[in-house]
Coordinates of C-alpha atoms in Angstrom, one line a residue:
Chain W
X1 CA -2.7 50.9 28.8
X2 CA -2.1 48.5 31.5
X3 CA -2.2 50.4 34.8
X4 CA 1.2 50.2 36.5
X5 CA 0.4 49.9 40.2
X6 CA 3.5 49.6 41.9
X7 CA 2.5 48.1 45.1
X8 CA 5.5 48.2 48.1
X9 CA 5.6 44.7 48.9
X10 CA 8.2 44.1 51.9
X11 CA 11.2 42.0 50.3
X12 CA 12.4 38.7 51.6
X13 CA 9.1 37.3 52.6
X14 CA 8.6 33.9 52.6
X15 CA 5.1 34.6 51.5
X16 CA 2.0 33.2 53.5
X17 CA -0.2 35.4 51.4
X18 CA -1.3 34.4 48.1
X19 CA -0.1 36.3 45.2
X20 CA -2.1 36.6 41.7
X21 CA -0.9 36.8 38.2
X22 CA 0.5 40.6 37.5
X23 CA 1.4 41.1 41.1
X24 CA 4.6 42.8 41.8
X25 CA 7.1 40.5 43.5
X26 CA 10.3 42.3 43.4
X27 CA 12.8 44.5 41.5
X28 CA 14.6 42.7 38.5
X29 CA 18.0 43.9 39.7
X30 CA 17.4 41.9 42.9
X31 CA 15.6 38.6 41.9
X32 CA 15.8 36.2 39.3
X33 CA 12.3 35.2 38.0
X34 CA 11.7 31.4 38.6
X35 CA 8.9 29.1 37.7
X36 CA 5.6 31.2 38.0
X37 CA 7.3 34.5 37.8
X38 CA 8.2 36.8 34.8
X39 CA 10.3 39.8 34.2
X40 CA 7.6 42.5 33.1
X41 CA 8.1 44.0 29.4
X42 CA 10.0 47.1 30.9
X43 CA 12.8 44.8 32.3
X44 CA 12.6 46.3 35.7
X45 CA 10.2 44.3 37.8
X46 CA 9.5 40.8 38.5
X47 CA 5.8 39.8 38.6
X48 CA 3.8 36.6 39.3
X49 CA 2.0 34.8 36.5
X50 CA 0.5 31.9 38.6
X51 CA -1.8 32.1 41.7
X52 CA 0.3 30.6 44.6
X53 CA 2.6 31.2 47.2
X54 CA 5.7 33.3 46.9
X55 CA 9.1 31.5 47.7
X56 CA 12.4 32.8 47.5
X57 CA 15.6 30.5 47.3
X58 CA 19.0 32.2 47.9
X59 CA 21.3 32.0 45.0
X60 CA 23.8 28.9 44.7
X61 CA 27.0 29.6 45.8
X62 CA 29.6 30.3 43.6
X63 CA 27.6 31.9 40.9
X64 CA 28.4 35.0 39.5
X65 CA 24.9 36.2 39.9
X66 CA 23.8 36.8 43.6
X67 CA 20.7 37.4 43.1
X68 CA 17.9 35.2 44.7
X69 CA 15.2 33.5 42.6
X70 CA 11.7 33.9 43.1
X71 CA 9.2 31.3 42.6
X72 CA 5.4 30.7 42.8
X73 CA 4.6 27.7 44.7
X74 CA 1.1 26.7 43.8
X75 CA -1.2 25.9 46.9
X76 CA -2.4 23.2 44.8
X77 CA 0.2 21.4 42.7
X78 CA 0.0 21.7 38.7
X79 CA 0.1 18.4 37.0
X80 CA 1.7 17.9 33.8
X81 CA 0.9 19.9 30.4
X82 CA 1.5 18.4 27.2
X83 CA 3.7 20.3 25.0
X84 CA 4.9 19.6 21.4
X85 CA 7.3 17.0 21.6
X86 CA 6.5 15.4 24.3
X87 CA 5.5 11.5 24.7
X88 CA 2.2 11.1 26.1
X89 CA 0.1 7.9 27.1
X90 CA -3.6 8.2 26.0
X91 CA -6.6 6.1 25.9
X92 CA -8.6 5.8 22.7
X93 CA -12.2 7.0 23.3
X94 CA -13.6 7.3 19.6
X95 CA -12.6 5.7 16.3
X96 CA -13.7 7.3 13.4
X97 CA -13.3 7.3 9.4
X98 CA -10.5 9.7 9.3
X99 CA -9.2 10.3 13.0
X100 CA -9.4 8.8 16.3
X101 CA -10.0 10.5 19.8
X102 CA -8.0 9.8 22.7
X103 CA -7.7 11.0 26.2
X104 CA -4.3 12.0 27.4
X105 CA -3.5 10.3 30.6
X106 CA 0.2 10.8 31.3
X107 CA 2.7 13.2 29.9
X108 CA 6.4 12.0 30.0
X109 CA 5.7 9.6 32.8
X110 CA 4.0 11.9 34.8
X111 CA 0.2 11.8 35.2
X112 CA -2.1 14.6 34.4
X113 CA -4.4 16.2 37.0
X114 CA -7.0 17.3 34.4
X115 CA -8.5 15.7 31.1
X116 CA -6.9 16.7 27.9
X117 CA -8.3 15.5 24.5
X118 CA -6.1 14.3 21.7
X119 CA -6.8 13.7 18.1
X120 CA -4.9 11.0 16.0
X121 CA -5.7 11.9 12.3
X122 CA -5.4 9.3 9.5
X123 CA -2.4 10.7 8.2
X124 CA -0.6 10.8 11.3
X125 CA -1.1 7.1 12.2
X126 CA 1.9 5.7 10.5
X127 CA 4.7 6.8 8.5
X128 CA 4.2 4.7 5.3
X129 CA 1.4 4.6 2.7
X130 CA -0.5 7.1 4.7
X131 CA -3.5 7.5 2.6
X132 CA -4.4 3.8 2.9
X133 CA -4.8 3.9 6.6
X134 CA -7.9 2.2 7.8
X135 CA -8.3 3.4 11.2
X136 CA -10.4 0.5 12.3
X137 CA -7.4 -1.7 11.8
X138 CA -5.2 0.9 13.6
X139 CA -7.0 1.5 17.0
X140 CA -10.2 0.4 18.7
X141 CA -11.9 2.2 21.6
X142 CA -10.3 1.4 24.9
X143 CA -6.8 0.9 23.5
X144 CA -3.9 2.6 25.5
X145 CA -1.6 4.0 22.9
X146 CA 1.8 5.8 23.2
X147 CA 1.9 9.0 21.1
X148 CA 3.9 12.2 20.3
X149 CA 2.3 15.5 20.7
X150 CA 2.7 17.2 17.1
X151 CA 1.0 20.4 18.4
X152 CA -1.2 22.3 20.2
X153 CA -4.0 21.7 17.7
X154 CA -7.2 23.6 17.8
X155 CA -9.4 24.5 20.9
X156 CA -10.9 20.9 21.2
X157 CA -7.8 18.6 21.2
X158 CA -4.0 18.3 20.5
X159 CA -2.9 16.5 17.5
X160 CA -1.0 13.4 18.3
X161 CA 1.1 11.1 16.1
X162 CA 2.0 7.5 16.0
X163 CA 4.1 7.8 13.0
X164 CA 7.2 5.9 14.7
X165 CA 8.2 2.2 15.2
X166 CA 8.1 3.0 19.2
X167 CA 4.6 4.7 19.0
X168 CA 1.3 3.2 18.6
X169 CA -0.7 0.6 20.7
X170 CA 0.7 -0.8 23.9
X171 CA -1.7 -2.5 25.4
X172 CA -5.2 -3.5 24.3
X173 CA -8.2 -5.8 25.2
X174 CA -9.7 -8.4 22.8
X175 CA -13.4 -8.9 21.9
X176 CA -13.3 -11.9 24.4
X177 CA -11.9 -9.5 27.2
X178 CA -8.3 -10.7 27.6
X179 CA -5.2 -8.7 27.4
X180 CA -3.6 -9.0 23.9
X181 CA 0.0 -10.0 23.0
X182 CA 1.5 -8.2 20.1
X183 CA 2.9 -10.5 17.6
X184 CA 3.9 -8.0 14.8
X185 CA 3.7 -4.4 14.3
X186 CA 0.3 -4.7 12.6
X187 CA -1.2 -7.8 14.8
X188 CA -2.0 -8.7 18.5
X189 CA -3.3 -11.9 19.6
X190 CA -5.7 -12.7 22.2
X191 CA -4.7 -15.5 24.8
X192 CA -7.9 -16.8 25.7
X193 CA -9.3 -17.4 22.3
X194 CA -6.3 -17.1 20.0
X195 CA -8.1 -14.7 17.6
X196 CA -5.9 -12.0 16.1
X197 CA -6.8 -8.7 15.8
X198 CA -5.1 -5.5 13.7
X199 CA -3.7 -2.8 15.6
X200 CA -0.9 -0.2 15.0
X201 CA 1.6 -1.9 17.5
X202 CA 4.1 0.1 19.1
X203 CA 7.8 -1.6 19.2
X204 CA 8.3 -1.6 23.0
X205 CA 11.9 -2.7 23.9
Chain P
X1 CA -26.2 -50.7 15.1
X2 CA -23.3 -48.8 13.4
X3 CA -23.3 -45.1 13.7
X4 CA -22.2 -43.3 10.9
X5 CA -19.4 -41.2 12.3
X6 CA -18.7 -39.1 8.9
X7 CA -22.2 -37.3 9.2
X8 CA -22.1 -36.5 12.9
X9 CA -22.2 -32.9 13.5
X10 CA -20.4 -31.9 16.7
X11 CA -23.5 -30.4 18.1
X12 CA -27.3 -31.6 18.2
X13 CA -28.3 -28.1 18.1
X14 CA -28.4 -27.7 14.4
X15 CA -31.9 -26.0 13.3
X16 CA -33.1 -25.9 17.0
X17 CA -34.1 -22.8 19.0
X18 CA -31.3 -21.7 21.2
X19 CA -31.2 -19.0 23.7
X20 CA -28.2 -17.0 25.1
X21 CA -25.9 -18.9 27.1
X22 CA -26.2 -22.1 25.5
X23 CA -23.0 -24.0 24.7
X24 CA -23.2 -25.1 21.1
X25 CA -19.7 -26.4 20.6
X26 CA -16.8 -27.8 22.9
X27 CA -13.8 -27.2 20.9
X28 CA -11.7 -29.6 23.1
X29 CA -13.3 -32.4 21.6
X30 CA -12.9 -30.9 17.8
X31 CA -9.3 -30.9 17.0
X32 CA -7.7 -29.5 13.8
X33 CA -10.7 -28.3 12.3
X34 CA -11.5 -24.7 11.1
X35 CA -14.9 -23.5 12.1
X36 CA -16.5 -20.2 10.7
X37 CA -18.6 -18.4 13.5
X38 CA -21.5 -16.2 12.0
X39 CA -23.6 -13.7 14.0
X40 CA -25.1 -14.7 17.3
X41 CA -21.9 -16.9 18.3
X42 CA -19.0 -16.1 20.3
X43 CA -15.8 -18.1 21.4
X44 CA -15.4 -18.4 25.1
X45 CA -12.0 -20.0 25.6
X46 CA -12.8 -23.6 25.0
X47 CA -16.3 -23.6 24.0
X48 CA -18.7 -21.7 21.6
X49 CA -21.8 -20.1 23.1
X50 CA -24.9 -18.4 22.0
X51 CA -25.4 -14.6 22.1
X52 CA -28.5 -14.1 20.5
X53 CA -31.9 -16.2 20.9
X54 CA -32.6 -17.5 17.5
X55 CA -32.1 -20.6 15.3
X56 CA -28.8 -22.2 15.1
X57 CA -28.1 -22.9 11.6
X58 CA -25.1 -24.9 10.1
X59 CA -23.9 -24.4 6.6
X60 CA -21.7 -27.5 5.5
X61 CA -19.0 -28.1 6.2
X62 CA -18.1 -25.6 9.1
X63 CA -20.1 -22.6 9.0
X64 CA -22.6 -21.9 12.1
X65 CA -24.6 -19.1 12.6
X66 CA -28.0 -18.0 14.7
X67 CA -30.7 -17.0 12.6
X68 CA -32.8 -14.3 14.8
X69 CA -35.2 -11.7 13.8
X70 CA -35.9 -8.3 15.7
X71 CA -37.1 -5.0 14.9
X72 CA -33.7 -3.5 15.3
X73 CA -31.1 -3.8 12.8
X74 CA -27.2 -4.6 13.2
X75 CA -25.4 -3.3 10.0
X76 CA -23.4 -6.1 8.1
X77 CA -21.3 -5.9 5.4
X78 CA -23.1 -6.2 1.7
X79 CA -26.7 -5.9 3.1
X80 CA -29.1 -4.1 1.0
X81 CA -31.2 -1.6 3.0
X82 CA -33.8 1.0 2.8
X83 CA -32.8 4.3 4.4
X84 CA -34.3 7.4 5.0
X85 CA -32.1 10.8 4.4
X86 CA -32.1 12.7 7.7
X87 CA -29.3 15.3 6.7
X88 CA -27.2 16.5 3.9
X89 CA -23.4 17.3 4.9
X90 CA -20.9 18.5 2.9
X91 CA -19.3 15.1 1.9
X92 CA -22.1 12.7 2.8
X93 CA -25.7 12.2 3.4
X94 CA -26.7 11.1 6.9
X95 CA -29.2 8.4 6.5
X96 CA -31.2 6.4 9.0
X97 CA -31.2 2.8 8.4
X98 CA -32.7 1.6 12.0
X99 CA -29.3 0.9 13.2
X100 CA -27.5 2.3 16.5
X101 CA -26.0 5.0 14.5
X102 CA -26.9 7.0 11.4
X103 CA -25.3 5.9 8.5
X104 CA -23.1 7.7 6.0
X105 CA -24.1 7.9 2.0
X106 CA -21.0 9.5 0.6
X107 CA -22.5 12.3 -2.2
X108 CA -20.0 10.6 -4.7
X109 CA -21.2 7.2 -4.1
X110 CA -23.4 7.2 -7.2
X111 CA -22.8 6.0 -10.7
X112 CA -21.4 8.6 -12.6
X113 CA -20.9 10.5 -9.5
X114 CA -18.9 13.8 -9.4
X115 CA -18.9 17.3 -7.3
X116 CA -20.8 18.9 -10.1
X117 CA -24.0 16.3 -10.2
X118 CA -24.8 15.5 -6.5
X119 CA -28.2 14.3 -6.1
X120 CA -30.4 16.7 -4.4
X121 CA -31.9 14.6 -1.6
X122 CA -34.1 16.1 0.9
X123 CA -34.9 15.0 4.4
X124 CA -37.3 12.2 4.3
X125 CA -36.2 10.9 1.0
X126 CA -36.3 7.0 0.7
X127 CA -33.2 5.3 -0.6
X128 CA -32.1 1.7 -1.7
X129 CA -28.6 1.2 -1.1
X130 CA -25.9 -1.3 0.0
X131 CA -23.6 -1.4 3.1
X132 CA -20.1 -1.1 2.2
X133 CA -18.6 -0.5 5.8
X134 CA -19.9 -2.0 8.9
X135 CA -18.2 -2.5 12.1
X136 CA -19.7 -2.0 15.7
X137 CA -17.8 1.0 16.2
X138 CA -18.1 3.6 13.3
X139 CA -20.9 4.8 11.5
X140 CA -22.0 2.5 8.9
X141 CA -21.2 3.8 5.2
X142 CA -23.4 3.1 2.4
X143 CA -23.2 3.1 -1.5
X144 CA -25.6 3.5 -4.1
X145 CA -23.8 1.5 -6.6
X146 CA -22.8 -2.3 -6.8
X147 CA -19.2 -3.6 -6.7
X148 CA -18.4 -2.7 -10.2
X149 CA -19.4 0.8 -9.7
X150 CA -22.8 0.4 -11.8
X151 CA -26.4 2.0 -10.5
X152 CA -28.3 -1.5 -10.4
X153 CA -31.4 -0.3 -8.9
X154 CA -29.8 1.5 -6.0
X155 CA -30.9 5.0 -5.4
X156 CA -33.8 7.1 -4.7
X157 CA -37.5 5.0 -4.5
X158 CA -40.1 7.3 -5.9
X159 CA -43.7 7.0 -4.9
X160 CA -45.1 3.9 -3.6
X161 CA -45.5 3.3 0.0
X162 CA -42.7 2.0 2.7
X163 CA -43.7 0.0 5.8
X164 CA -41.4 -1.5 8.5
X165 CA -41.3 -5.2 9.5
X166 CA -39.0 -7.4 11.3
X167 CA -35.6 -8.3 10.0
X168 CA -36.8 -12.0 10.0
X169 CA -39.7 -11.2 7.7
X170 CA -37.4 -9.2 5.3
X171 CA -35.0 -12.3 5.0
X172 CA -38.0 -14.3 4.1
X173 CA -39.5 -12.1 1.4
X174 CA -35.6 -12.2 -0.4
X175 CA -35.3 -16.1 0.2
X176 CA -35.1 -18.2 -3.1
X177 CA -37.1 -19.7 -4.4
X178 CA -39.7 -17.0 -4.4
X179 CA -41.6 -16.4 -1.1
X180 CA -45.0 -18.0 -1.5
X181 CA -46.9 -15.0 -0.5
X182 CA -45.1 -12.8 -3.2
X183 CA -45.7 -15.5 -5.9
X184 CA -49.6 -15.6 -5.0
X185 CA -50.0 -11.9 -5.4
X186 CA -47.8 -11.7 -8.4
X187 CA -50.1 -14.0 -10.3
X188 CA -53.1 -11.6 -10.2
X189 CA -51.4 -8.2 -9.3
X190 CA -48.6 -6.3 -11.0
X191 CA -46.5 -4.4 -8.3
X192 CA -42.8 -3.8 -7.6
X193 CA -41.2 -4.4 -4.2
X194 CA -37.8 -3.3 -2.8
X195 CA -36.9 -5.0 0.4
X196 CA -34.2 -3.9 3.0
X197 CA -32.8 -6.2 5.3
X198 CA -33.0 -3.9 7.8
X199 CA -36.6 -4.6 8.2
X200 CA -38.2 -1.8 5.7
X201 CA -40.1 -2.8 2.7
X202 CA -41.4 -0.6 0.0
X203 CA -44.0 -1.5 -2.5
X204 CA -45.4 0.3 -5.4
X205 CA -48.1 -0.5 -7.9
X206 CA -50.5 1.1 -10.3
X207 CA -53.5 1.3 -8.0
X208 CA -53.6 2.5 -4.2
X209 CA -56.0 -0.5 -3.8
X210 CA -53.2 -2.7 -5.0
X211 CA -50.4 -1.3 -2.9
X212 CA -52.7 -1.7 0.4
X213 CA -53.5 -5.4 -0.4
X214 CA -49.7 -6.2 -1.3
X215 CA -48.4 -4.4 2.0
X216 CA -51.1 -6.1 4.0
X217 CA -50.8 -9.5 2.6
X218 CA -46.9 -9.1 3.2
X219 CA -47.3 -8.0 6.8
X220 CA -49.7 -10.8 7.9
X221 CA -47.5 -13.5 6.2
X222 CA -44.7 -13.4 8.9
X223 CA -45.6 -16.6 10.9
X224 CA -47.4 -18.6 8.3
X225 CA -46.2 -21.4 6.3
X226 CA -46.0 -21.6 2.8
X227 CA -49.3 -23.2 2.0
X228 CA -51.0 -20.6 4.7
X229 CA -49.3 -17.9 2.7
X230 CA -51.3 -18.9 -0.5
X231 CA -54.3 -19.2 1.1
X232 CA -54.4 -15.8 2.9
X233 CA -53.2 -14.3 -0.2
X234 CA -56.0 -15.7 -2.3
X235 CA -58.6 -14.8 0.1
X236 CA -57.4 -11.1 -0.1
X237 CA -57.4 -11.2 -3.9
X238 CA -61.0 -12.7 -4.0
X239 CA -61.9 -9.4 -1.9
X240 CA -60.4 -7.1 -4.2
X241 CA -62.4 -9.0 -7.1
X242 CA -65.5 -8.9 -5.6
X243 CA -65.6 -5.0 -4.8

């Protein structure tokens, strides 16, 4: 069904031209598909799957395979994208009865270029006594949390989890405006007023 | 002249009108004391300052708060309020209680409430309920049972007439001993009222004339003293007898 238009591209060009997804880059016998490229289903051609410029890297010396690697280098750099299993830093935006929403800001210590939404459900806040979790005593809007991406979730948001010792609130402001200091895994204290507030605190080494 | 230091309160602003910014307590001068701050006050490092205009109150030994009156209502735990049903979702009713957010009333939060006998409240139904969850961030949650699970006057209010007041007048109507205007009216008319701390009052009586008279008397009594309220109520009742 897909039109197999084989365009004769001159090989070995360090492209100044932009290639688009689906465009033929080279034969699979001569090139390895790198980042941004893939081997087409019939196994014979290497095609692009991103928009960008073509980049050919010579094979590393001493390897058996003497094919060059074709990569697509974006004319705008792509930021990090959360994947299941990656640790993210997010800012809590809304706390509701059964879940809390957060905006993902960094993925594995690299900042994201566009906004991703995450949801921390009540059962994913901590590992023990998950049906007695009070969302208001775990997070507040504005808290910075370290979380684990559980899955890609639904169309609206990733599913995040803080159900480990090293996950949870890493930084929070008190009602009086001071940055709070953690004193246990459930409490943080404001240095200005001495008031103690409840959070699900991350154990930071 | 010896000053009796045992009775000196740390502030001389108790029972006076305060405005936002007034410093009420200097905590450096009060050591080893536990003070409870209620609504309208906040701790600013070493001093306690006022956030809301009103009258500063002290409940011995150590509870301070600011009593103010507005048209808006800020939900607080264990308040009894009058709400109007706005929408029916699958597991709770959305109820308007004059607060910044709509309140949730779970469909099971009634005496003997099960999935089979969910009450059918249409949009516009007036409900007398109790606030069970109120923090500034999430939608408040209501319940139509008391703490032990009994219905206890909570639920739908049928017939009658509901009007809106300020929160200060609602508190005055609920004060004990009985508010003078209600006492004076009760001597001549039989009526029932439900007062919501969110500034809504519901009145029901056998005839519409009585309902109107009671509602007007309550609305007019807001800034009157006890004696003035009695005189005003009696004047209105005389008019009723003449006609």
